[in-house]
Amino acid sequence: MRIFLLVAILLFFGGKLIAQDPMASKIATYGQGKADDFLFIHYDKNVYANNEMIYFTGYLISPNIADHKVLSVALIRDADSLVIQERKFLMESGISFGSLIIPDSVLVGNYHLLAYTNLLLNGNPMAIFKQPITIKSGLEPNYKASLKIVKPATAIQSNNSVLLSVTSNDNRFLPKPTSVTYSYNGKTHQTKTDGFGQVALQLPILKNGDQNLKIKLKYEKDSSFMNIVLPKSKYKASVKFYPEGGNIIDGLVNNIAWEVKDERNAPMPLKAILYENGFGIDTLETNSYGIGKFRFLPASQKEYHLRLVHSELIDSNYFLPKTLQDGIALEVRNALSSDTLNFVLRTTKPQNVFVRLHNFRESFVYAPVELTNHQQNIKMPINFKGLATLTVTDSLNRPLAERMIFCNYDDTKALIVATDQENYQKRKKVELKINLEDIEQEAIVSIACVQENRIEQGKMNDIQSYYYLHNQLEQLPASISGNALLNSAYVKDILLVKGWRKYSWAELSNMKAPTKLKIDSLVLSGTIVKSNNKPINKSVSITSLGNNNIAFINTDVTGNFDVSLPATLTPFDKKLYLFITENNRLNYQINLNDGYSNLNKRLAKSSFSSVFQLPSTLVNSEELKLTSKEKVLQLREVVITKGKDALFSGKYGANACGDYVCLYNILNCRNHPGDSNNTQPIPGRQYMLDGVKITYQKCSTEDEKIGYTMINGLSMHKEFYVDSYQQPEEPAYFSTLYWNYAIGISKGQTSTIEFYTGDITSRFKIIVQGMSKKDLIYQEHSFNVTDDKK
């Protein structure tokens, strides 16, 4: 898919026909040397609980779309970069969809979902996406814990006094001490709580270092993580100035943007005084993103600095960049342009310059401009959408001024999403209608309806903002109003202070030869060795069992083999095995080499993120518990299991076929996949399946064989079951009411979707996003579920 729309036009600029850009070919070559494949994953929400299903749809934009055939998704714990779960899914024509179950044993806390495709560029994924999530619990742990800064550090007292308290859920002392492992300043220590369930820590202020205290607690079989960023009595701020165009020019009106961050790179909203040779001349301020701007006319031979008004800063004086005697000051009147870009060039002397509008992949407009006046207003037609850079150069293509803009900015709604009501009772039908607006072609979208408190705004991603902003620019602050692209004030601010993530004019200008791209594809391979790990010297036959098709593989004489991933496509929750089919198979063993798994472990430790996030702070374990009305289902299940072991006498979990029975005697219950209380069905016993009572037969793939190994191949997606909840005895406490991986919609046709509310009374949000051949689509809508019987 191609987002930028290029239309051949003839444009007269100042009475002159725009010339062919002499750097057009070099710009195109430079862009081709930068992998620009785009991957976005729409997850149903970003706050989950144990045993919940994660549903997702992946969207890919790439010039080599047919070569992206596999999507890898891994669940990774932030506290220790541990890969909790990993799966592979089929990708076709840039679309992939699937699901993951969060294991019951997963500790609550902060995690992220790492997704990428099979293609590698110089050893790293060409298309990658990282989604932060939170995992909470609906079960009552054996304890609760809290962290408190009893006495913060001061200029005199250099230590922070921190108190950790651990008690039972009813605030009683625990009969045994809790094991405590804490990390600070790169060192790890172990201790235990005292008889009062407490640990007192004295931690010094770090002049240079991470003041993040990380704690792991373990009591009997329960574990949890906590962390807190310790304060400083005084700290340094980072202040950067961004003159529009790049330089401050003597004697010309200049627009200056400035950005303030603290030591954790968090934005700082504050006030400051602008001084000229020691005398205050203006009061300035930054907004919630730490960004401010001002306009001033610098005088020759004078010095300018800002003094921040903030009592906790070590140094509050920051000098502006030196002014240049000669140069060009650039002012863009409409950085979010529709079809015409208006800008002003101011110069200290008459000169000939060249104006170029480009995105480091293509040159859209190029024209020579003769600056004869002190100030010249210029208008430039635009016929493409997205980020671009306006670069002013001399005849040797040396940059004189540069400014980023957004072309064809449009905040109108491309989708109309509405429900038949704004308020619903529990277990009632919802009718959702979707209409395309201002898009001539068909689109494909994924749809989620989830409880609104299962979406943390700071961890929210949408396909429009991610494609046009977060994927292109340096790390950005999170938009406080949701969809970043539709927040015009936010976009204007970040275009003043942020630059391209991958491109620079200096790198482009100095490029001598095209960059050579080394593109590889991840593989799944293995080796057969003797049972004593010694190599073999003959070909061995292997077969797969557990998927829809039986695959046969012959190794080479050294025992090496590759696994064709399409041949490993396996139904959701089914296991796939590789078997050695030789008569003497007991003499061999299979060693797998999963390139995806190896890469997951490496990438888990990387800090890649497109959106800035503060170090997480968790000072009370109660923060990661679901509300009472959300966890009723799990609590009821615990009660039901008491005294009913005779009824559920099978082994816990699913059998080798992936079959299981929930507490309500339903075979392969769609509402409880992965539940810790599920049991294996017993042959000959009767269970409910789709409303019909059946007798379960023996699983045909019970693993009684020797000389095999389980393989993580391609997983099929699990369909979301739309339940009308007609069985009142079964609770319906589900935070995701509806999910659809991919649905086609067309302009002029209303798409109607029906689903049902459950037993949770709350506000719910519908999110629809996807793509068409023309653009990317995002829209949301909310409604309420109440106890009102009227």
XYZ file of C-alpha atoms in Angstrom, residues 218-735:
518
model
C 8.205 -13.757 47.425
C 5.937 -15.238 50.051
C 5.336 -18.987 49.857
C 4.197 -19.545 46.222
C 3.229 -15.926 45.485
C 5.611 -13.362 43.981
C 5.259 -9.752 42.884
C 7.329 -6.796 41.703
C 7.325 -3.222 42.998
C 9.299 -0.143 42.042
C 9.614 3.533 42.840
C 11.717 6.412 41.535
C 13.430 8.041 44.497
C 13.486 11.844 44.651
C 16.446 14.194 44.799
C 16.592 17.386 46.777
C 18.008 19.138 43.712
C 18.295 17.925 40.149
C 19.361 19.104 36.740
C 17.079 20.011 33.904
C 17.760 19.584 30.215
C 16.911 22.695 28.201
C 17.187 22.768 24.410
C 16.471 25.612 21.991
C 15.146 25.116 18.473
C 15.226 28.266 16.322
C 12.745 27.871 13.482
C 14.894 27.256 10.452
C 17.859 26.160 12.563
C 19.704 29.397 13.440
C 19.166 32.718 15.231
C 19.974 35.535 12.817
C 21.033 39.020 13.921
C 18.629 41.799 13.014
C 15.824 39.462 11.879
C 12.637 38.378 13.625
C 13.208 34.826 14.898
C 10.787 32.226 16.241
C 12.352 30.082 18.962
C 10.938 26.859 20.383
C 12.356 25.463 23.602
C 11.941 22.189 25.441
C 12.571 21.331 29.079
C 12.981 17.815 30.511
C 14.050 16.483 33.872
C 16.767 13.893 34.500
C 14.376 11.066 33.549
C 13.584 12.834 30.255
C 10.082 13.610 31.479
C 8.563 16.896 30.165
C 8.625 19.808 32.620
C 5.892 22.453 32.533
C 7.331 25.604 34.106
C 7.943 29.335 33.719
C 11.150 31.153 32.828
C 12.474 34.683 32.435
C 14.251 35.741 29.208
C 17.233 37.993 29.923
C 19.102 40.337 27.595
C 22.537 41.258 28.967
C 21.280 40.490 32.473
C 17.977 42.378 32.262
C 14.661 40.516 32.159
C 12.724 41.309 28.981
C 10.006 38.620 28.831
C 8.258 35.859 30.815
C 7.948 32.499 29.051
C 6.414 29.125 29.898
C 6.288 25.541 28.683
C 3.146 23.455 28.393
C 2.399 19.950 29.704
C 4.689 18.506 27.015
C 7.576 20.649 28.256
C 7.479 22.720 25.047
C 7.262 26.505 24.710
C 7.855 29.079 21.987
C 8.564 32.774 21.746
C 9.307 35.406 19.116
C 12.049 38.006 19.398
C 14.397 40.311 17.491
C 17.977 39.760 18.705
C 20.271 42.723 18.909
C 23.863 42.500 17.758
C 26.550 41.878 20.386
C 24.029 41.117 23.133
C 23.750 37.949 25.176
C 20.506 36.144 25.892
C 19.684 33.505 28.459
C 16.732 31.921 30.238
C 16.384 31.549 33.978
C 13.995 28.768 34.956
C 11.578 29.518 37.768
C 11.795 26.264 39.738
C 13.019 25.775 43.308
C 14.236 22.185 42.865
C 16.755 22.803 40.082
C 20.510 22.914 40.648
C 21.170 25.300 37.773
C 18.463 27.510 36.332
C 20.410 29.602 33.781
C 20.559 28.430 30.159
C 22.048 30.461 27.337
C 20.514 30.709 23.895
C 22.616 29.690 20.871
C 24.946 32.334 19.460
C 23.415 34.554 16.807
C 24.736 34.625 13.236
C 25.562 37.893 11.505
C 24.271 36.672 8.140
C 21.732 34.048 7.217
C 18.113 33.220 6.551
C 15.307 33.109 9.087
C 12.470 30.774 8.094
C 8.921 31.133 9.375
C 6.199 28.679 8.376
C 2.751 30.220 8.766
C 0.834 26.923 8.625
C 2.903 23.900 9.706
C -0.255 21.794 9.392
C -0.965 22.611 5.768
C -3.988 21.583 3.772
C -3.331 22.101 0.058
C -1.027 25.148 0.236
C 2.079 25.827 2.303
C 2.614 29.457 3.355
C 6.029 30.490 4.615
C 8.286 33.513 4.933
C 11.987 33.836 4.171
C 13.861 36.693 5.851
C 17.415 37.498 4.805
C 20.171 39.842 5.859
C 21.300 40.368 2.267
C 20.074 39.705 -1.313
C 20.907 36.178 -2.459
C 19.776 33.279 -4.618
C 18.590 30.169 -2.781
C 16.887 26.891 -3.615
C 13.729 25.717 -1.873
C 13.021 22.008 -1.688
C 10.075 20.149 -0.126
C 10.892 16.464 0.482
C 10.642 13.599 2.961
C 14.167 12.144 2.455
C 12.662 9.512 0.178
C 11.209 11.700 -2.540
C 11.578 15.314 -3.621
C 8.109 16.774 -4.166
C 8.801 20.428 -4.993
C 12.030 22.165 -6.000
C 12.471 25.762 -7.099
C 15.139 28.490 -7.271
C 14.178 31.664 -5.398
C 15.780 35.073 -5.777
C 15.671 36.932 -2.461
C 15.821 40.606 -3.289
C 13.772 41.926 -0.375
C 14.387 41.761 3.349
C 11.284 39.556 3.664
C 9.574 37.438 1.031
C 6.220 35.647 1.413
C 5.911 32.399 -0.546
C 3.037 30.022 -1.242
C 3.600 26.454 -2.367
C 0.875 24.008 -3.515
C 0.900 20.564 -1.888
C -0.527 17.346 -3.251
C 0.572 14.593 -0.852
C -0.088 13.652 2.759
C 2.341 13.206 5.604
C 5.478 14.622 7.198
C 7.877 16.557 4.996
C 10.845 18.871 5.400
C 11.182 22.293 3.847
C 14.898 22.761 3.162
C 16.500 25.982 1.895
C 19.990 25.516 0.425
C 22.601 27.445 -1.499
C 23.821 26.445 -4.965
C 26.088 23.777 -3.433
C 23.144 22.196 -1.599
C 24.439 23.377 1.763
C 21.484 23.885 4.140
C 20.663 27.459 5.121
C 17.339 26.806 6.854
C 15.127 23.799 7.484
C 11.692 23.168 8.977
C 9.429 20.128 9.360
C 5.756 20.355 8.370
C 2.729 18.098 7.967
C 1.185 18.243 4.503
C -2.513 17.786 3.755
C -3.336 17.672 7.444
C -6.964 16.715 7.931
C -8.677 16.108 11.270
C -12.084 15.235 9.844
C -13.580 11.845 10.596
C -13.130 9.192 7.919
C -15.451 6.833 9.789
C -18.801 7.323 11.440
C -19.229 4.854 14.296
C -22.482 4.788 16.290
C -24.522 2.450 18.476
C -28.322 2.292 18.589
C -28.276 3.458 22.232
C -25.988 5.325 24.607
C -27.022 3.289 27.665
C -27.672 -0.442 27.948
C -28.743 -2.861 30.640
C -26.763 -6.014 31.352
C -26.968 -8.833 28.787
C -28.660 -6.718 26.122
C -27.983 -6.570 22.396
C -25.838 -3.743 21.012
C -26.262 -2.724 17.387
C -23.175 -1.030 15.955
C -23.261 0.800 12.625
C -20.133 1.834 10.689
C -20.052 4.168 7.678
C -17.127 5.353 5.572
C -16.816 9.073 4.927
C -14.639 10.806 2.299
C -12.933 7.576 1.275
C -13.751 6.406 -2.205
C -12.380 2.919 -1.865
C -13.074 -0.056 0.327
C -11.296 -0.518 3.630
C -10.432 -3.349 5.984
C -10.712 -2.703 9.712
C -10.483 -4.508 13.043
C -13.041 -3.756 15.744
C -12.780 -3.968 19.529
C -15.356 -3.193 22.197
C -13.752 -3.228 25.637
C -14.253 -1.869 29.097
C -12.914 1.676 29.080
C -10.740 1.221 32.165
C -8.909 -1.574 30.309
C -7.289 1.098 28.113
C -4.527 3.101 29.774
C -4.233 6.371 27.888
C -0.473 6.599 28.366
C -0.024 3.208 26.669
C -2.515 3.800 23.866
C -1.469 3.495 20.216
C -3.580 4.186 17.152
C -2.681 3.351 13.571
C -2.925 6.920 12.240
C -0.731 8.576 14.861
C 1.739 5.725 14.817
C 2.195 5.776 11.043
C 2.411 9.519 10.520
C 4.157 10.557 13.759
C 5.572 7.966 16.166
C 7.056 5.739 13.476
C 8.768 8.661 11.739
C 9.991 10.990 14.482
C 12.275 10.803 17.470
C 10.726 9.521 20.712
C 7.598 11.566 21.433
C 5.658 12.363 24.591
C 2.244 10.723 24.855
C -0.668 12.905 23.758
C -2.894 13.742 26.721
C -6.024 13.730 24.538
C -5.767 10.268 22.996
C -5.311 10.200 19.221
C -2.133 12.269 18.773
C -2.663 13.030 15.094
C -6.048 14.627 15.734
C -4.582 16.844 18.464
C -3.468 19.708 16.217
C -1.868 21.719 19.040
C 0.219 18.679 19.994
C 1.339 18.076 16.389
C 2.336 21.732 15.959
C 4.449 21.597 19.111
C 6.333 18.412 18.305
C 7.107 19.605 14.758
C 8.992 22.502 16.352
C 11.322 20.342 18.451
C 11.461 16.825 17.003
C 13.389 15.538 14.018
C 13.318 12.503 11.779
C 14.137 9.199 13.432
C 16.197 7.856 10.522
C 17.119 10.760 8.244
C 19.320 13.849 8.198
C 20.377 16.285 5.484
C 24.037 15.973 6.470
C 23.939 12.198 6.015
C 22.141 12.600 2.705
C 24.599 15.188 1.400
C 27.637 13.155 2.411
C 26.370 9.899 0.914
C 28.996 8.669 -1.572
C 27.447 5.362 -2.630
C 24.137 3.615 -2.148
C 23.800 1.806 1.159
C 24.024 -1.934 0.739
C 21.140 -3.685 2.433
C 21.659 -7.157 3.822
C 18.183 -8.676 3.949
C 17.672 -12.104 5.477
C 14.724 -14.136 6.676
C 14.400 -15.860 10.016
C 14.234 -19.645 9.841
C 13.261 -22.571 12.019
C 15.837 -25.327 11.770
C 17.225 -28.237 13.711
C 19.770 -30.997 13.982
C 19.439 -34.697 14.710
C 22.221 -36.047 16.916
C 22.829 -39.315 18.661
C 21.415 -39.730 22.147
C 24.909 -39.045 23.506
C 24.967 -35.723 21.559
C 27.489 -37.014 19.047
C 26.908 -36.131 15.360
C 25.363 -38.572 12.907
C 26.586 -39.430 9.424
C 23.412 -40.411 7.593
C 20.071 -38.933 6.614
C 17.214 -39.398 9.109
C 13.469 -39.179 8.425
C 11.204 -36.927 10.514
C 7.454 -36.344 10.408
C 5.181 -33.804 12.075
C 1.982 -34.630 13.925
C -0.650 -32.366 15.452
C -1.464 -29.968 12.619
C -3.922 -30.310 9.763
C -1.308 -31.732 7.418
C 1.379 -34.323 7.984
C 4.812 -33.082 6.873
C 7.757 -35.306 6.031
C 11.346 -34.078 6.408
C 14.629 -35.751 5.524
C 17.802 -34.435 7.108
C 21.096 -34.207 5.278
C 23.850 -36.689 6.145
C 24.993 -34.507 9.038
C 21.491 -34.414 10.563
C 20.661 -30.806 9.672
C 17.188 -29.849 8.465
C 14.976 -26.794 7.891
C 11.303 -26.649 8.813
C 8.898 -25.086 6.324
C 6.785 -22.831 8.543
C 3.661 -22.937 6.310
C 3.638 -26.712 6.860
C 3.478 -26.144 10.636
C 0.164 -24.253 10.641
C -1.586 -25.590 13.730
C -5.080 -24.973 15.176
C -5.224 -22.716 18.208
C -4.152 -24.470 21.416
C -3.107 -27.635 19.588
C 0.411 -28.962 20.025
C 2.691 -29.785 17.123
C 5.338 -32.469 17.400
C 8.265 -33.641 15.322
C 8.816 -37.409 15.424
C 11.841 -39.413 14.365
C 10.407 -42.206 12.243
C 13.461 -44.466 12.226
C 13.101 -47.898 13.846
C 15.998 -47.115 16.165
C 14.640 -43.661 17.080
C 15.643 -44.170 20.723
C 19.227 -43.663 19.582
C 18.543 -40.099 18.392
C 17.384 -36.778 19.750
C 16.150 -33.593 18.050
C 17.793 -30.238 18.759
C 15.764 -27.276 17.456
C 17.164 -23.860 16.540
C 14.318 -21.347 16.531
C 15.585 -18.052 15.047
C 12.490 -16.236 16.284
C 12.943 -17.386 19.864
C 16.617 -16.404 19.827
C 15.761 -12.940 18.487
C 13.016 -12.468 21.086
C 15.535 -12.966 23.881
C 17.877 -10.367 22.367
C 15.204 -7.802 21.603
C 13.621 -8.234 25.040
C 16.568 -6.367 26.518
C 16.434 -3.486 24.024
C 14.909 -0.143 24.968
C 13.195 0.526 21.636
C 10.034 2.608 22.063
C 8.361 5.179 19.832
C 6.489 6.872 22.687
C 8.256 8.210 25.783
C 7.205 6.539 28.997
C 8.307 7.394 32.500
C 9.869 4.603 34.555
C 6.882 2.804 36.004
C 6.044 3.392 39.651
C 4.199 0.793 41.706
C 4.167 1.536 45.420
C 1.082 -0.463 46.395
C 0.265 -3.995 45.244
C -3.449 -3.130 45.414
C -2.994 -1.018 42.272
C -2.719 -4.191 40.195
C -5.940 -5.772 41.412
C -9.073 -5.677 39.309
C -12.140 -3.950 40.670
C -14.549 -6.131 42.622
C -17.124 -6.305 39.836
C -14.495 -7.541 37.370
C -13.078 -10.325 39.512
C -16.340 -11.877 40.673
C -15.984 -14.586 38.033
C -12.641 -15.796 39.324
C -13.732 -15.657 42.962
C -16.845 -17.667 42.222
C -14.771 -20.284 40.435
C -12.598 -20.723 43.499
C -15.675 -21.285 45.669
C -17.257 -23.725 43.238
C -14.206 -25.992 43.201
C -14.510 -26.701 46.916
C -16.038 -30.062 47.606
C -16.542 -30.958 43.946
C -13.332 -32.780 43.141
C -15.283 -35.932 42.290
C -17.040 -34.200 39.424
C -13.841 -32.735 37.975
C -11.577 -35.725 38.444
C -9.551 -35.232 35.252
C -6.047 -33.779 35.213
C -5.790 -29.996 35.223
C -5.210 -28.163 31.931
C -5.805 -29.393 28.379
C -4.833 -32.736 26.946
C -2.517 -33.343 23.982
C -5.427 -32.600 21.623
C -5.964 -29.223 23.287
C -9.350 -30.312 24.690
C -10.442 -29.106 28.133
C -13.538 -28.841 30.330
C -14.424 -25.731 32.317
C -16.032 -25.648 35.770
C -19.464 -25.561 34.150
C -18.929 -28.926 32.431
C -18.594 -27.341 28.975
C -16.131 -28.954 26.578
C -13.691 -26.437 25.061
C -15.641 -23.578 26.660
C -15.080 -20.406 24.671
C -15.355 -18.269 27.782
C -12.610 -19.988 29.777
C -9.647 -20.848 27.534
C -6.478 -21.268 29.581
C -8.323 -21.076 32.919
C -6.271 -22.617 35.726
C -9.310 -24.626 36.890
C -9.904 -26.321 33.543
C -9.502 -30.107 33.510
C -8.784 -32.674 30.853
C -11.899 -34.436 29.537
C -12.346 -38.052 30.553
C -13.142 -40.564 27.799
C -16.700 -41.898 28.125
C -17.942 -38.958 30.207
C -20.611 -36.587 28.885
C -20.036 -32.827 28.435
C -21.898 -29.908 26.904
C -20.656 -28.736 23.494
C -22.468 -25.921 21.645
C -25.593 -26.576 23.712
C -25.644 -30.335 23.020
C -24.622 -33.086 25.448
C -21.975 -35.349 23.913
C -19.894 -38.316 25.039
C -16.168 -37.618 24.837
C -14.022 -40.137 22.967
C -10.328 -40.784 23.568
C -7.878 -38.149 22.321
C -6.256 -39.606 19.224
C -2.930 -37.863 19.721
C -2.178 -38.776 23.322
C 1.620 -38.748 23.319
C 2.714 -42.263 24.107
C 5.542 -42.072 21.574
C 9.274 -41.770 22.237
C 11.833 -39.826 20.193
C 9.919 -36.606 19.566
C 9.952 -32.932 20.472
C 7.317 -30.216 20.554
C 7.754 -27.434 17.991
C 6.518 -23.844 18.058
C 5.192 -23.505 14.514
C 2.565 -21.224 13.021
C -0.590 -20.797 15.097
C -4.048 -20.305 13.718
C -6.101 -17.536 15.243
C -8.950 -18.227 17.643
C -12.290 -16.822 16.588
C -13.982 -14.501 19.039
C -17.243 -16.068 20.135
C -20.153 -13.601 20.335
C -22.245 -14.896 23.218
C -25.794 -13.770 23.937
C -25.410 -14.962 27.554
C -28.730 -16.787 27.643
C -27.595 -19.111 30.443
C -28.156 -17.050 33.614
C -26.279 -19.504 35.829
C -23.000 -18.783 34.037
C -21.411 -15.423 34.947
C -20.472 -13.058 32.116
C -17.756 -10.836 33.548
C -15.815 -10.127 30.365
C -14.012 -6.872 29.684
